[in-house]
């Protein structure tokens, strides 16, 4: 059996073991049967709409890792296999041998570089790494949903309680940062985004004359302090390719899809018109 065929067998058996024992967190949509990026986007958007229908504001924070798969520590990954997934004996030993002694070198103009041994990094390894992240987030009463290492943290509150919501979110982000540092992962602050969203109509219906005061939080809500960095509020963010706006409309996303398809159709028409 070829090397790639062996890897395929291991992947199928490991996935079957994880699925049959429900070991993957319910907040994770990657590498689970009947789940995809659509699951993540639908779940997140539905939760936001339900909160907006009750007249609440939603704070959505998109968290991004720096070189997520390149910093996975092999020893910690093997420990995670044993502790979180119950893998033991020959199975763990196989992964240990697979990860150990790996190296690479660069060949350029018939010249070969020195070999560099790989002591960390594994494709898709951070998915297993992050299985217990949900417990850390839930301690701060913040909702979470993930697809692989793309994580969305969100909570909802009344407009007059946004200060307490910001405090909870900041505490959660700092807790997550410390958790990641312990697992030798790094949060990319520069790519962390924040969106304050809500329905203007439901807010007006519930709050009457106070409605306009709610508007100033939608899309322009308070920023979040994360360590020494400040995460400002955006008017819209992209969640796995789908644009979420502060008023919870999908107008920007629809417009971008229409523009892309029109450009493609124009290219096709141009090629057809050039045919003799």
XYZ file of N, CA and C in Angstrom:
828
model
N 0.846 -1.189 0.000
C 0.000 0.000 0.000
C 0.889 1.250 0.000
N 0.560 2.225 -0.844
C 1.361 3.438 -0.938
C 1.209 4.292 0.317
N 2.147 5.235 0.466
C 2.146 6.106 1.634
C 0.852 6.911 1.714
N 0.424 7.493 0.587
C -0.801 8.302 0.583
C -2.029 7.449 0.876
N -2.022 6.205 0.410
C -3.151 5.313 0.680
C -3.247 5.004 2.171
N -2.088 4.832 2.816
C -2.086 4.585 4.256
C -2.650 5.784 5.019
N -2.250 7.001 4.597
C -2.772 8.198 5.244
C -4.276 8.292 5.093
N -4.770 7.903 3.917
C -6.209 7.934 3.677
C -6.942 6.963 4.601
N -6.387 5.784 4.796
C -7.000 4.795 5.689
C -7.051 5.330 7.119
N -5.951 5.931 7.564
C -5.900 6.494 8.911
C -6.938 7.596 9.064
N -7.037 8.467 8.053
C -7.995 9.577 8.122
C -9.433 9.060 8.214
N -9.764 8.055 7.414
C -11.129 7.515 7.417
C -11.463 6.872 8.761
N -10.516 6.103 9.287
C -10.774 5.408 10.553
C -10.843 6.385 11.723
N -9.967 7.375 11.727
C -9.989 8.364 12.796
C -11.280 9.172 12.761
N -11.708 9.556 11.554
C -12.947 10.317 11.419
C -14.145 9.497 11.879
N -14.166 8.204 11.524
C -15.269 7.334 11.937
C -15.313 7.182 13.458
N -14.138 7.070 14.077
C -14.068 6.948 15.546
C -14.579 8.216 16.217
N -14.170 9.373 15.703
C -14.591 10.651 16.288
C -16.093 10.849 16.121
N -16.618 10.525 14.936
C -18.053 10.708 14.675
C -18.905 9.764 15.519
N -18.497 8.504 15.614
C -19.309 7.517 16.333
C -19.344 7.782 17.828
N -18.330 8.473 18.344
C -18.281 8.767 19.771
C -18.603 10.224 20.097
N -19.018 10.987 19.074
C -19.398 12.397 19.262
C -18.322 13.189 20.014
N -17.086 13.050 19.551
C -15.966 13.690 20.237
C -15.694 15.105 19.746
N -16.181 15.435 18.564
C -15.976 16.785 18.052
C -17.011 17.722 18.672
N -16.600 18.888 19.143
C -17.546 19.821 19.777
C -18.691 20.204 18.837
N -19.853 20.416 19.399
C -21.020 20.786 18.584
C -20.839 22.171 17.964
N -19.911 22.953 18.502
C -19.661 24.293 17.961
C -18.699 24.265 16.780
N -18.208 23.079 16.410
C -17.265 22.942 15.305
C -17.989 22.365 14.088
N -17.922 23.062 12.948
C -18.600 22.593 11.736
C -17.654 21.970 10.718
N -16.353 22.003 10.984
C -15.395 21.421 10.042
C -15.187 19.939 10.345
N -15.055 19.142 9.287
C -14.727 17.720 9.410
C -15.762 16.952 10.217
N -17.013 17.356 10.053
C -18.123 16.634 10.660
C -19.133 16.320 9.579
N -19.701 15.131 9.649
C -20.677 14.720 8.650
C -21.891 15.641 8.660
N -22.350 16.012 7.465
C -23.505 16.895 7.270
C -23.254 18.319 7.766
N -22.011 18.708 7.918
C -21.659 20.067 8.331
C -20.719 20.678 7.308
N -20.757 22.003 7.210
C -19.925 22.712 6.231
C -19.843 24.181 6.642
N -19.260 24.988 5.773
C -19.239 26.430 6.025
C -20.661 26.986 6.057
N -21.553 26.387 5.285
C -22.946 26.842 5.292
C -23.579 26.639 6.665
N -23.210 25.559 7.338
C -23.728 25.308 8.683
C -23.325 26.425 9.628
N -22.054 26.816 9.547
C -21.555 27.874 10.420
C -22.262 29.193 10.159
N -22.336 29.583 8.885
C -22.955 30.855 8.532
C -24.440 30.864 8.903
N -25.148 29.766 8.634
C -26.580 29.689 8.929
C -26.836 29.757 10.424
N -26.059 29.011 11.207
C -26.220 29.018 12.656
C -25.981 30.418 13.226
N -24.897 31.043 12.796
C -24.551 32.372 13.307
C -25.599 33.405 12.918
N -25.997 33.406 11.660
C -26.963 34.400 11.178
C -28.328 34.207 11.853
N -28.726 32.958 12.052
C -30.007 32.686 12.709
C -30.001 33.186 14.159
N -28.901 32.935 14.881
C -28.811 33.415 16.268
C -28.874 34.937 16.326
N -28.238 35.600 15.376
C -28.244 37.058 15.350
C -29.638 37.593 15.047
N -30.347 36.943 14.128
C -31.702 37.379 13.794
C -32.652 37.195 14.981
N -32.523 36.077 15.694
C -33.376 35.837 16.852
C -33.154 36.891 17.930
N -31.889 37.255 18.132
C -31.590 38.294 19.123
C -32.146 39.641 18.679
N -32.007 39.950 17.381
C -32.514 41.226 16.870
C -34.026 41.295 16.947
N -34.700 40.165 16.733
C -36.162 40.132 16.812
C -36.658 40.478 18.211
N -35.848 40.208 19.206
C -36.237 40.536 20.579
C -35.738 41.924 20.981
N -35.235 42.693 19.997
C -34.820 44.062 20.254
C -33.442 44.199 20.867
N -32.627 43.184 20.746
C -31.295 43.236 21.346
C -30.220 43.568 20.312
N -29.091 44.033 20.801
C -27.915 44.273 19.974
C -27.019 43.044 20.018
N -26.268 42.846 18.953
C -25.364 41.703 18.876
C -23.943 42.207 18.646
N -23.030 41.725 19.472
C -21.607 42.013 19.279
C -20.967 40.757 18.722
N -20.444 40.859 17.510
C -19.818 39.725 16.829
C -18.334 40.007 16.667
N -17.509 39.117 17.176
C -16.054 39.274 17.087
C -15.489 38.111 16.291
N -14.817 38.417 15.190
C -14.191 37.392 14.350
C -12.733 37.274 14.748
N -12.342 36.088 15.152
C -11.007 35.856 15.665
C -10.178 35.098 14.638
N -8.922 35.498 14.488
C -8.063 34.883 13.483
C -6.734 34.482 14.126
N -6.230 33.314 13.719
C -4.954 32.831 14.234
C -3.814 33.202 13.295
N -2.645 33.422 13.856
C -1.440 33.664 13.070
C -0.790 32.327 12.739
N -0.711 32.007 11.438
C -0.079 30.753 10.986
C -0.576 29.572 11.809
N -1.893 29.382 11.811
C -2.519 28.410 12.713
C -1.900 27.022 12.627
N -1.755 26.503 11.418
C -1.295 25.133 11.271
C 0.220 25.004 11.429
N 0.942 26.108 11.323
C 2.400 26.050 11.375
C 2.955 26.072 12.788
N 2.114 26.320 13.773
C 2.600 26.433 15.148
C 2.094 25.308 16.039
N 1.472 24.292 15.449
C 0.951 23.183 16.237
C 2.116 22.382 16.815
N 2.198 22.335 18.119
C 3.262 21.608 18.800
C 2.951 20.106 18.790
N 3.916 19.295 18.360
C 3.674 17.861 18.211
C 3.394 17.178 19.540
N 4.163 17.494 20.568
C 3.956 16.857 21.868
C 2.592 17.212 22.454
N 2.210 18.481 22.326
C 0.899 18.896 22.832
C -0.231 18.275 22.022
N -0.006 18.093 20.726
C -1.017 17.467 19.879
C -1.234 16.012 20.281
N -0.160 15.286 20.532
C -0.272 13.897 20.964
C -0.964 13.805 22.319
N -0.654 14.752 23.202
C -1.323 14.794 24.504
C -2.814 15.049 24.340
N -3.162 15.918 23.378
C -4.576 16.206 23.085
C -5.281 14.958 22.568
N -4.602 14.177 21.715
C -5.186 12.930 21.213
C -5.538 11.987 22.362
N -4.665 11.916 23.337
C -4.892 11.015 24.465
C -5.955 11.563 25.414
N -5.856 12.852 25.742
C -6.720 13.444 26.754
C -8.125 13.718 26.242
N -8.229 14.298 25.037
C -9.530 14.719 24.515
C -10.234 13.634 23.693
N -9.458 12.793 23.001
C -10.072 11.824 22.097
C -9.905 10.377 22.545
N -9.154 10.156 23.618
C -9.040 8.810 24.159
C -8.205 7.860 23.336
N -7.350 8.376 22.463
C -6.477 7.510 21.664
C -5.328 7.019 22.539
N -4.993 5.733 22.407
C -3.957 5.157 23.255
C -3.136 4.130 22.477
N -2.074 3.677 23.127
C -1.300 2.552 22.621
C -0.740 2.727 21.227
N -1.023 1.731 20.373
C -0.457 1.678 19.023
C -0.879 2.892 18.196
N -2.092 3.368 18.406
C -2.591 4.498 17.613
C -1.758 5.753 17.865
N -1.550 6.070 19.144
C -0.746 7.246 19.481
C 0.690 7.059 19.022
N 1.193 5.821 19.144
C 2.565 5.559 18.714
C 2.717 5.763 17.204
N 1.679 5.388 16.440
C 1.732 5.589 14.979
C 1.841 7.075 14.655
N 1.015 7.905 15.318
C 1.080 9.343 15.092
C 2.434 9.908 15.531
N 2.976 9.368 16.620
C 4.274 9.842 17.096
C 5.369 9.571 16.063
N 5.351 8.373 15.490
C 6.337 8.026 14.467
C 6.122 8.839 13.188
N 4.866 9.109 12.881
C 4.561 9.899 11.680
C 5.094 11.322 11.814
N 5.002 11.889 13.014
C 5.414 13.274 13.229
C 6.911 13.416 13.477
N 7.545 12.376 13.990
C 8.947 12.467 14.404
C 9.903 12.420 13.200
N 10.986 13.176 13.326
C 12.065 13.103 12.343
C 11.738 13.660 10.972
N 10.716 14.465 10.860
C 10.351 15.037 9.563
C 11.255 16.236 9.263
N 11.635 16.380 8.013
C 12.533 17.472 7.622
C 12.257 17.869 6.177
N 12.830 18.995 5.787
C 12.723 19.420 4.394
C 13.983 20.190 4.011
N 14.235 20.267 2.718
C 15.320 21.094 2.214
C 14.896 21.695 0.888
N 15.606 22.706 0.447
C 15.267 23.435 -0.771
C 16.308 23.128 -1.842
N 15.812 22.790 -3.025
C 16.690 22.534 -4.165
C 16.527 23.672 -5.166
N 17.623 24.376 -5.446
C 17.564 25.514 -6.352
C 18.849 25.562 -7.191
N 18.687 25.543 -8.506
C 19.831 25.578 -9.428
C 20.853 24.487 -9.092
N 20.330 23.284 -8.865
C 21.164 22.119 -8.557
C 21.935 22.254 -7.245
N 21.553 23.195 -6.411
C 22.157 23.370 -5.101
C 21.113 23.027 -4.033
N 21.530 22.234 -3.064
C 20.609 21.788 -2.014
C 20.959 22.452 -0.691
N 19.928 22.977 -0.018
C 20.141 23.632 1.272
C 20.322 22.587 2.373
N 20.700 23.054 3.549
C 20.760 22.175 4.707
C 19.347 21.711 5.069
N 19.242 20.531 5.622
C 17.946 20.007 6.055
C 17.459 20.757 7.290
N 16.191 21.067 7.306
C 15.557 21.719 8.446
C 14.561 20.741 9.054
N 14.743 20.413 10.319
C 13.854 19.457 10.973
C 12.612 20.169 11.516
N 11.472 19.526 11.306
C 10.182 20.115 11.665
C 9.779 19.620 13.050
N 9.763 20.518 14.006
C 9.400 20.159 15.380
C 7.975 20.591 15.715
N 7.342 21.312 14.818
C 5.948 21.712 15.002
C 5.300 21.782 13.629
N 4.019 22.030 13.604
C 3.235 22.140 12.368
C 2.639 20.796 11.975
N 1.354 20.859 11.632
C 0.651 19.700 11.091
C -0.600 20.191 10.392
N -0.818 19.826 9.127
C -2.031 20.254 8.431
C -3.280 19.854 9.207
N -4.134 20.836 9.455
C -5.414 20.633 10.132
C -5.262 20.248 11.600
N -4.033 20.307 12.120
C -3.816 19.899 13.505
C -4.490 20.807 14.510
N -4.639 22.084 14.160
C -5.219 23.017 15.119
C -6.690 22.723 15.379
N -7.355 21.974 14.482
C -8.745 21.602 14.721
C -8.832 20.723 15.966
N -7.930 19.749 16.102
C -7.906 18.899 17.282
C -7.435 19.688 18.500
N -6.502 20.586 18.244
C -5.976 21.443 19.308
C -7.078 22.213 20.018
N -8.069 22.655 19.239
C -9.030 23.636 19.723
C -10.325 23.022 20.236
N -10.320 21.706 20.481
C -11.563 21.058 20.888
C -12.065 21.527 22.248
N -11.152 21.910 23.139
C -11.601 22.354 24.463
C -11.676 23.871 24.580
N -11.567 24.580 23.454
C -11.691 26.032 23.487
C -13.100 26.455 23.884
N -14.097 25.650 23.485
C -15.493 25.986 23.795
C -15.715 26.122 25.298
N -15.050 25.272 26.085
C -15.203 25.348 27.547
C -14.674 26.673 28.079
N -13.550 27.126 27.521
C -12.971 28.393 27.944
C -13.909 29.554 27.635
N -14.525 29.517 26.453
C -15.416 30.604 26.036
C -16.704 30.606 26.856
N -17.259 29.425 27.119
C -18.520 29.343 27.854
C -18.396 29.866 29.278
N -17.207 29.804 29.850
C -17.005 30.330 31.199
C -17.303 31.824 31.276
N -17.196 32.512 30.151
C -17.436 33.957 30.114
C -18.822 34.294 29.577
N -19.673 33.267 29.417
C -21.046 33.451 28.921
C -21.056 34.136 27.552
N -20.169 33.667 26.695
C -20.080 34.157 25.320
C -20.348 32.976 24.389
N -21.099 33.213 23.324
C -21.388 32.159 22.346
C -20.229 32.024 21.370
N -20.080 30.825 20.813
C -19.001 30.583 19.871
C -19.423 29.575 18.822
N -18.955 29.792 17.595
C -19.072 28.767 16.560
C -17.825 28.844 15.700
N -17.352 27.679 15.247
C -16.095 27.645 14.510
C -16.203 26.786 13.264
N -15.357 27.129 12.314
C -15.110 26.242 11.174
C -13.592 26.131 11.048
N -13.058 24.951 11.394
C -11.606 24.763 11.493
C -11.066 25.760 12.517
N -10.156 26.652 12.094
C -9.605 27.620 13.054
C -10.277 28.981 12.950
N -11.270 29.130 12.066
C -12.030 30.384 11.973
C -13.097 30.385 13.070
N -12.946 31.304 13.995
C -13.820 31.309 15.171
C -14.613 32.599 15.256
N -15.907 32.460 15.534
C -16.785 33.604 15.720
C -17.271 33.613 17.168
N -16.961 34.681 17.874
C -17.439 34.880 19.236
C -18.543 35.933 19.201
N -19.643 35.683 19.865
C -20.734 36.661 19.825
C -21.592 36.571 21.078
N -22.198 37.705 21.395
C -23.147 37.794 22.502
C -24.170 38.868 22.169
N -25.259 38.899 22.912
C -26.285 39.921 22.666
C -26.690 40.555 23.975
N -27.200 41.768 23.895
C -27.543 42.529 25.101
C -28.538 43.626 24.747
N -29.125 44.225 25.764
C -29.953 45.413 25.573
C -29.038 46.611 25.338
N -29.580 47.635 24.699
C -28.741 48.773 24.329
C -28.148 49.476 25.550
N -28.864 49.435 26.674
C -28.376 50.108 27.875
C -27.361 49.248 28.643
N -27.143 48.008 28.175
C -26.244 47.096 28.882
C -25.005 46.782 28.047
N -24.709 47.640 27.068
C -23.605 47.333 26.163
C -22.254 47.398 26.864
N -22.117 48.236 27.903
C -20.838 48.338 28.606
C -20.472 47.011 29.276
N -21.470 46.378 29.905
C -21.222 45.082 30.536
C -20.893 44.018 29.491
N -21.555 44.112 28.321
C -21.281 43.160 27.240
C -19.850 43.307 26.736
N -19.386 44.551 26.596
C -18.009 44.801 26.155
C -17.021 44.220 27.157
N -17.302 44.393 28.445
C -16.418 43.854 29.484
C -16.330 42.342 29.396
N -17.474 41.674 29.199
C -17.490 40.219 29.064
C -16.694 39.774 27.851
N -16.877 40.488 26.752
C -16.176 40.119 25.519
C -14.672 40.329 25.658
N -14.280 41.422 26.281
C -12.855 41.681 26.494
C -12.232 40.630 27.409
N -12.941 40.278 28.476
C -12.443 39.249 29.389
C -12.309 37.916 28.683
N -13.300 37.609 27.829
C -13.264 36.361 27.070
C -12.086 36.344 26.103
N -11.872 37.424 25.374
C -10.769 37.495 24.410
C -9.419 37.327 25.098
N -9.252 37.970 26.237
C -7.989 37.836 26.964
C -7.818 36.426 27.513
N -8.923 35.813 27.958
C -8.852 34.434 28.414
C -8.477 33.485 27.291
N -9.076 33.702 26.115
C -8.760 32.885 24.941
C -7.303 33.067 24.535
N -6.826 34.307 24.625
C -5.428 34.583 24.279
C -4.472 33.834 25.194
N -4.759 33.817 26.491
C -3.916 33.091 27.441
C -3.986 31.586 27.194
N -5.179 31.102 26.874
C -5.357 29.680 26.572
C -4.533 29.298 25.352
N -4.549 30.162 24.343
C -3.790 29.871 23.126
C -2.288 29.934 23.358
N -1.868 30.881 24.180
C -0.440 30.988 24.469
C 0.057 29.713 25.146
N -0.773 29.135 26.022
C -0.392 27.896 26.687
C -0.275 26.750 25.683
N -1.066 26.798 24.607
C -1.016 25.766 23.569
C -0.134 26.178 22.386
N 0.629 27.266 22.591
C 1.590 27.750 21.597
C 0.928 28.161 20.282
N -0.262 28.711 20.403
C -0.943 29.344 19.278
C -0.961 30.843 19.526
N -1.174 31.618 18.473
C -1.145 33.068 18.623
C -2.344 33.694 17.926
N -3.013 34.573 18.661
C -4.147 35.303 18.107
C -3.654 36.494 17.301
N -4.145 36.637 16.076
C -3.754 37.746 15.218
C -4.684 38.925 15.482
N -4.196 39.880 16.263
C -5.019 41.020 16.657
C -5.368 41.874 15.447
N -4.441 42.006 14.509
C -4.664 42.866 13.347
C -5.810 42.375 12.477
N -6.082 41.077 12.495
C -7.166 40.523 11.685
C -8.413 40.229 12.508
N -8.400 40.595 13.778
C -9.589 40.440 14.608
C -10.565 41.573 14.300
N -11.818 41.239 14.026
C -12.820 42.232 13.627
C -13.996 42.226 14.599
N -14.657 43.371 14.691
C -15.791 43.525 15.600
C -16.953 44.176 14.870
N -18.135 43.616 15.043
C -19.345 44.156 14.429
C -20.441 44.260 15.478
N -21.032 45.458 15.585
C -22.238 45.643 16.385
C -23.416 45.654 15.427
N -24.352 44.742 15.641
C -25.461 44.604 14.696
C -26.795 44.544 15.433
N -27.854 44.799 14.684
C -29.199 44.732 15.240
C -30.199 45.249 14.231
N -31.453 45.004 14.504
C -32.521 45.464 13.619
C -33.050 46.810 14.117
N -33.005 47.806 13.264
C -33.547 49.121 13.627
C -35.053 49.050 13.868
N -35.734 48.242 13.075
C -37.192 48.181 13.149
C -37.666 47.538 14.450
N -37.034 46.420 14.834
C -37.457 45.774 16.076
C -37.108 46.635 17.281
N -35.982 47.345 17.213
C -35.603 48.228 18.315
C -36.623 49.347 18.480
N -37.060 49.933 17.367
C -38.043 51.014 17.431
C -39.371 50.505 17.948
N -39.743 49.291 17.507
C -41.029 48.738 17.929
C -41.050 48.480 19.431
N -39.912 48.032 19.967
C -39.876 47.700 21.391
C -39.636 48.917 22.267
N -38.795 49.854 21.795
C -38.363 50.948 22.653
C -39.051 52.272 22.359
N -39.827 52.327 21.298
C -40.568 53.528 20.974
C -39.676 54.727 20.760
N -39.864 55.750 21.558
C -39.141 57.006 21.373
C -37.654 56.870 21.680
N -37.252 55.789 22.368
C -35.837 55.609 22.674
C -35.106 55.011 21.485
N -35.866 54.575 20.474
C -35.291 53.891 19.323
C -34.063 54.538 18.722
N -34.079 55.866 18.420
C -32.906 56.482 17.792
C -31.627 56.328 18.595
N -31.722 56.219 19.932
C -30.494 56.047 20.712
C -29.873 54.687 20.460
N -30.703 53.725 20.055
C -30.179 52.402 19.749
C -29.382 52.445 18.455
N -29.802 53.305 17.531
C -29.165 53.357 16.218
C -27.682 53.678 16.303
N -27.294 54.455 17.281
C -25.892 54.854 17.321
C -24.972 53.689 17.667
N -25.558 52.591 18.217
C -24.736 51.428 18.531
C -24.612 50.491 17.341
N -25.568 50.527 16.422
C -25.570 49.618 15.293
C -24.532 50.083 14.278
N -23.495 49.282 14.125
C -22.434 49.608 13.175
C -21.397 50.558 13.709
N -21.697 51.253 14.808
C -20.727 52.211 15.357
C -20.628 52.048 16.869
N -20.781 50.829 17.357
C -20.767 50.574 18.787
C -19.380 50.728 19.387
N -19.281 50.530 20.690
C -17.997 50.702 21.380
C -16.967 49.691 20.906
N -15.704 50.118 20.900
C -14.612 49.233 20.514
C -14.285 48.292 21.671
N -13.427 47.324 21.391
C -13.027 46.341 22.393
C -11.524 46.441 22.614
N -11.132 46.492 23.867
C -9.713 46.550 24.220
C -9.196 45.134 24.410
N -8.192 44.780 23.635
C -7.641 43.440 23.682
C -6.145 43.534 23.942
N -5.753 43.281 25.192
C -4.354 43.489 25.565
C -4.020 44.963 25.469
N -3.002 45.264 24.686
C -2.630 46.665 24.454
C -3.220 47.200 23.166
N -3.974 46.363 22.456
C -4.551 46.751 21.170
C -6.039 47.056 21.316
N -6.535 47.907 20.418
C -7.950 48.237 20.371
C -8.552 47.706 19.081
N -9.632 46.951 19.208
C -10.339 46.419 18.042
C -11.514 47.342 17.746
N -11.455 48.126 16.664
C -12.547 49.063 16.368
C -13.755 48.351 15.770
N -14.860 49.049 15.759
C -16.086 48.506 15.194
C -16.120 48.714 13.685
N -16.573 47.690 12.965
C -16.725 47.778 11.509
C -18.199 47.853 11.156
N -18.480 48.417 9.983
C -19.857 48.481 9.500
C -20.297 47.145 8.919
N -19.336 46.355 8.448
C -19.637 45.035 7.925
C -18.389 44.155 8.033
N -18.584 42.851 8.100
C -17.490 41.898 8.193
C -17.803 40.716 7.274
N -16.752 39.965 6.930
C -16.935 38.779 6.095
C -16.773 37.533 6.966
N -17.816 36.705 6.964
C -17.797 35.452 7.708
C -17.772 34.306 6.714
N -16.604 33.684 6.551
C -16.437 32.567 5.621
C -16.960 32.920 4.234
N -16.639 34.132 3.792
C -16.999 34.559 2.446
C -18.320 35.277 2.326
N -19.120 35.296 3.392
C -20.432 35.958 3.374
C -20.334 37.263 4.153
N -20.786 38.361 3.555
C -20.703 39.672 4.188
C -21.900 39.906 5.097
N -21.618 40.135 6.376
C -22.645 40.490 7.352
C -22.595 41.999 7.573
N -23.731 42.671 7.454
C -23.803 44.111 7.686
C -24.377 44.399 9.065
N -24.165 45.627 9.520
C -24.596 45.990 10.866
C -26.112 45.984 11.021
N -26.848 46.160 9.920
C -28.309 46.121 10.003
C -28.863 44.726 9.699
N -27.944 43.726 9.616
C -28.282 42.327 9.386
C -28.896 42.067 8.011
N -28.748 43.004 7.103
C -29.167 42.758 5.730
C -28.024 42.073 4.992
N -28.345 41.431 3.893
C -27.324 40.774 3.077
C -27.115 41.520 1.758
N -27.462 42.810 1.759
C -27.380 43.592 0.528
C -25.963 43.627 -0.043
N -24.968 43.855 0.808
C -23.593 43.936 0.336
C -23.133 42.604 -0.254
N -23.513 41.516 0.401
C -23.125 40.198 -0.097
C -23.782 39.895 -1.435
N -25.083 40.177 -1.538
C -25.804 39.944 -2.787
C -25.204 40.783 -3.910
N -24.890 42.042 -3.603
C -24.304 42.928 -4.610
C -22.958 42.404 -5.100
N -22.139 41.877 -4.175
C -20.834 41.356 -4.577
C -20.970 40.103 -5.426
N -21.950 39.247 -5.105
C -22.180 38.035 -5.894
C -22.667 38.400 -7.295
N -23.597 39.363 -7.365
C -24.115 39.801 -8.667
C -23.000 40.407 -9.507
N -22.167 41.230 -8.892
C -21.054 41.857 -9.616
C -20.100 40.809 -10.173
N -19.775 39.799 -9.353
C -18.846 38.757 -9.795
C -19.423 37.968 -10.962
N -20.724 37.644 -10.899
C -21.332 36.874 -11.977
C -21.490 37.713 -13.244
N -21.776 38.988 -13.068
C -21.861 39.847 -14.247
C -20.517 39.945 -14.947
N -19.447 40.049 -14.161
C -18.107 40.115 -14.746
C -17.790 38.836 -15.498
N -18.193 37.694 -14.945
C -17.955 36.413 -15.615
C -18.750 36.324 -16.911
N -20.023 36.745 -16.850
C -20.866 36.697 -18.054
C -20.313 37.618 -19.134
N -19.829 38.798 -18.729
C -19.237 39.729 -19.697
C -18.025 39.116 -20.378
N -17.215 38.378 -19.603
C -16.044 37.721 -20.180
C -16.461 36.654 -21.183
N -17.510 35.887 -20.837
C -17.996 34.858 -21.754
C -18.529 35.477 -23.027
N -19.331 36.552 -22.893
C -19.881 37.219 -24.073
C -18.773 37.802 -24.948
N -17.726 38.317 -24.316
C -16.615 38.890 -25.076
C -15.912 37.806 -25.879
N -15.700 36.614 -25.267
C -15.041 35.533 -25.972
C -15.896 35.019 -27.127
N -17.215 34.947 -26.903
C -18.108 34.461 -27.960
C -18.133 35.438 -29.128
N -18.164 36.735 -28.818
C -18.227 37.741 -29.893
C -16.950 37.764 -30.722
N -15.832 37.302 -30.169
C -14.565 37.280 -30.899
C -14.435 36.075 -31.802
N -15.309 35.088 -31.644
C -15.212 33.880 -32.494
C -15.540 34.248 -33.946
N -14.820 33.684 -34.894
C -15.101 33.965 -36.311
C -16.425 33.368 -36.737
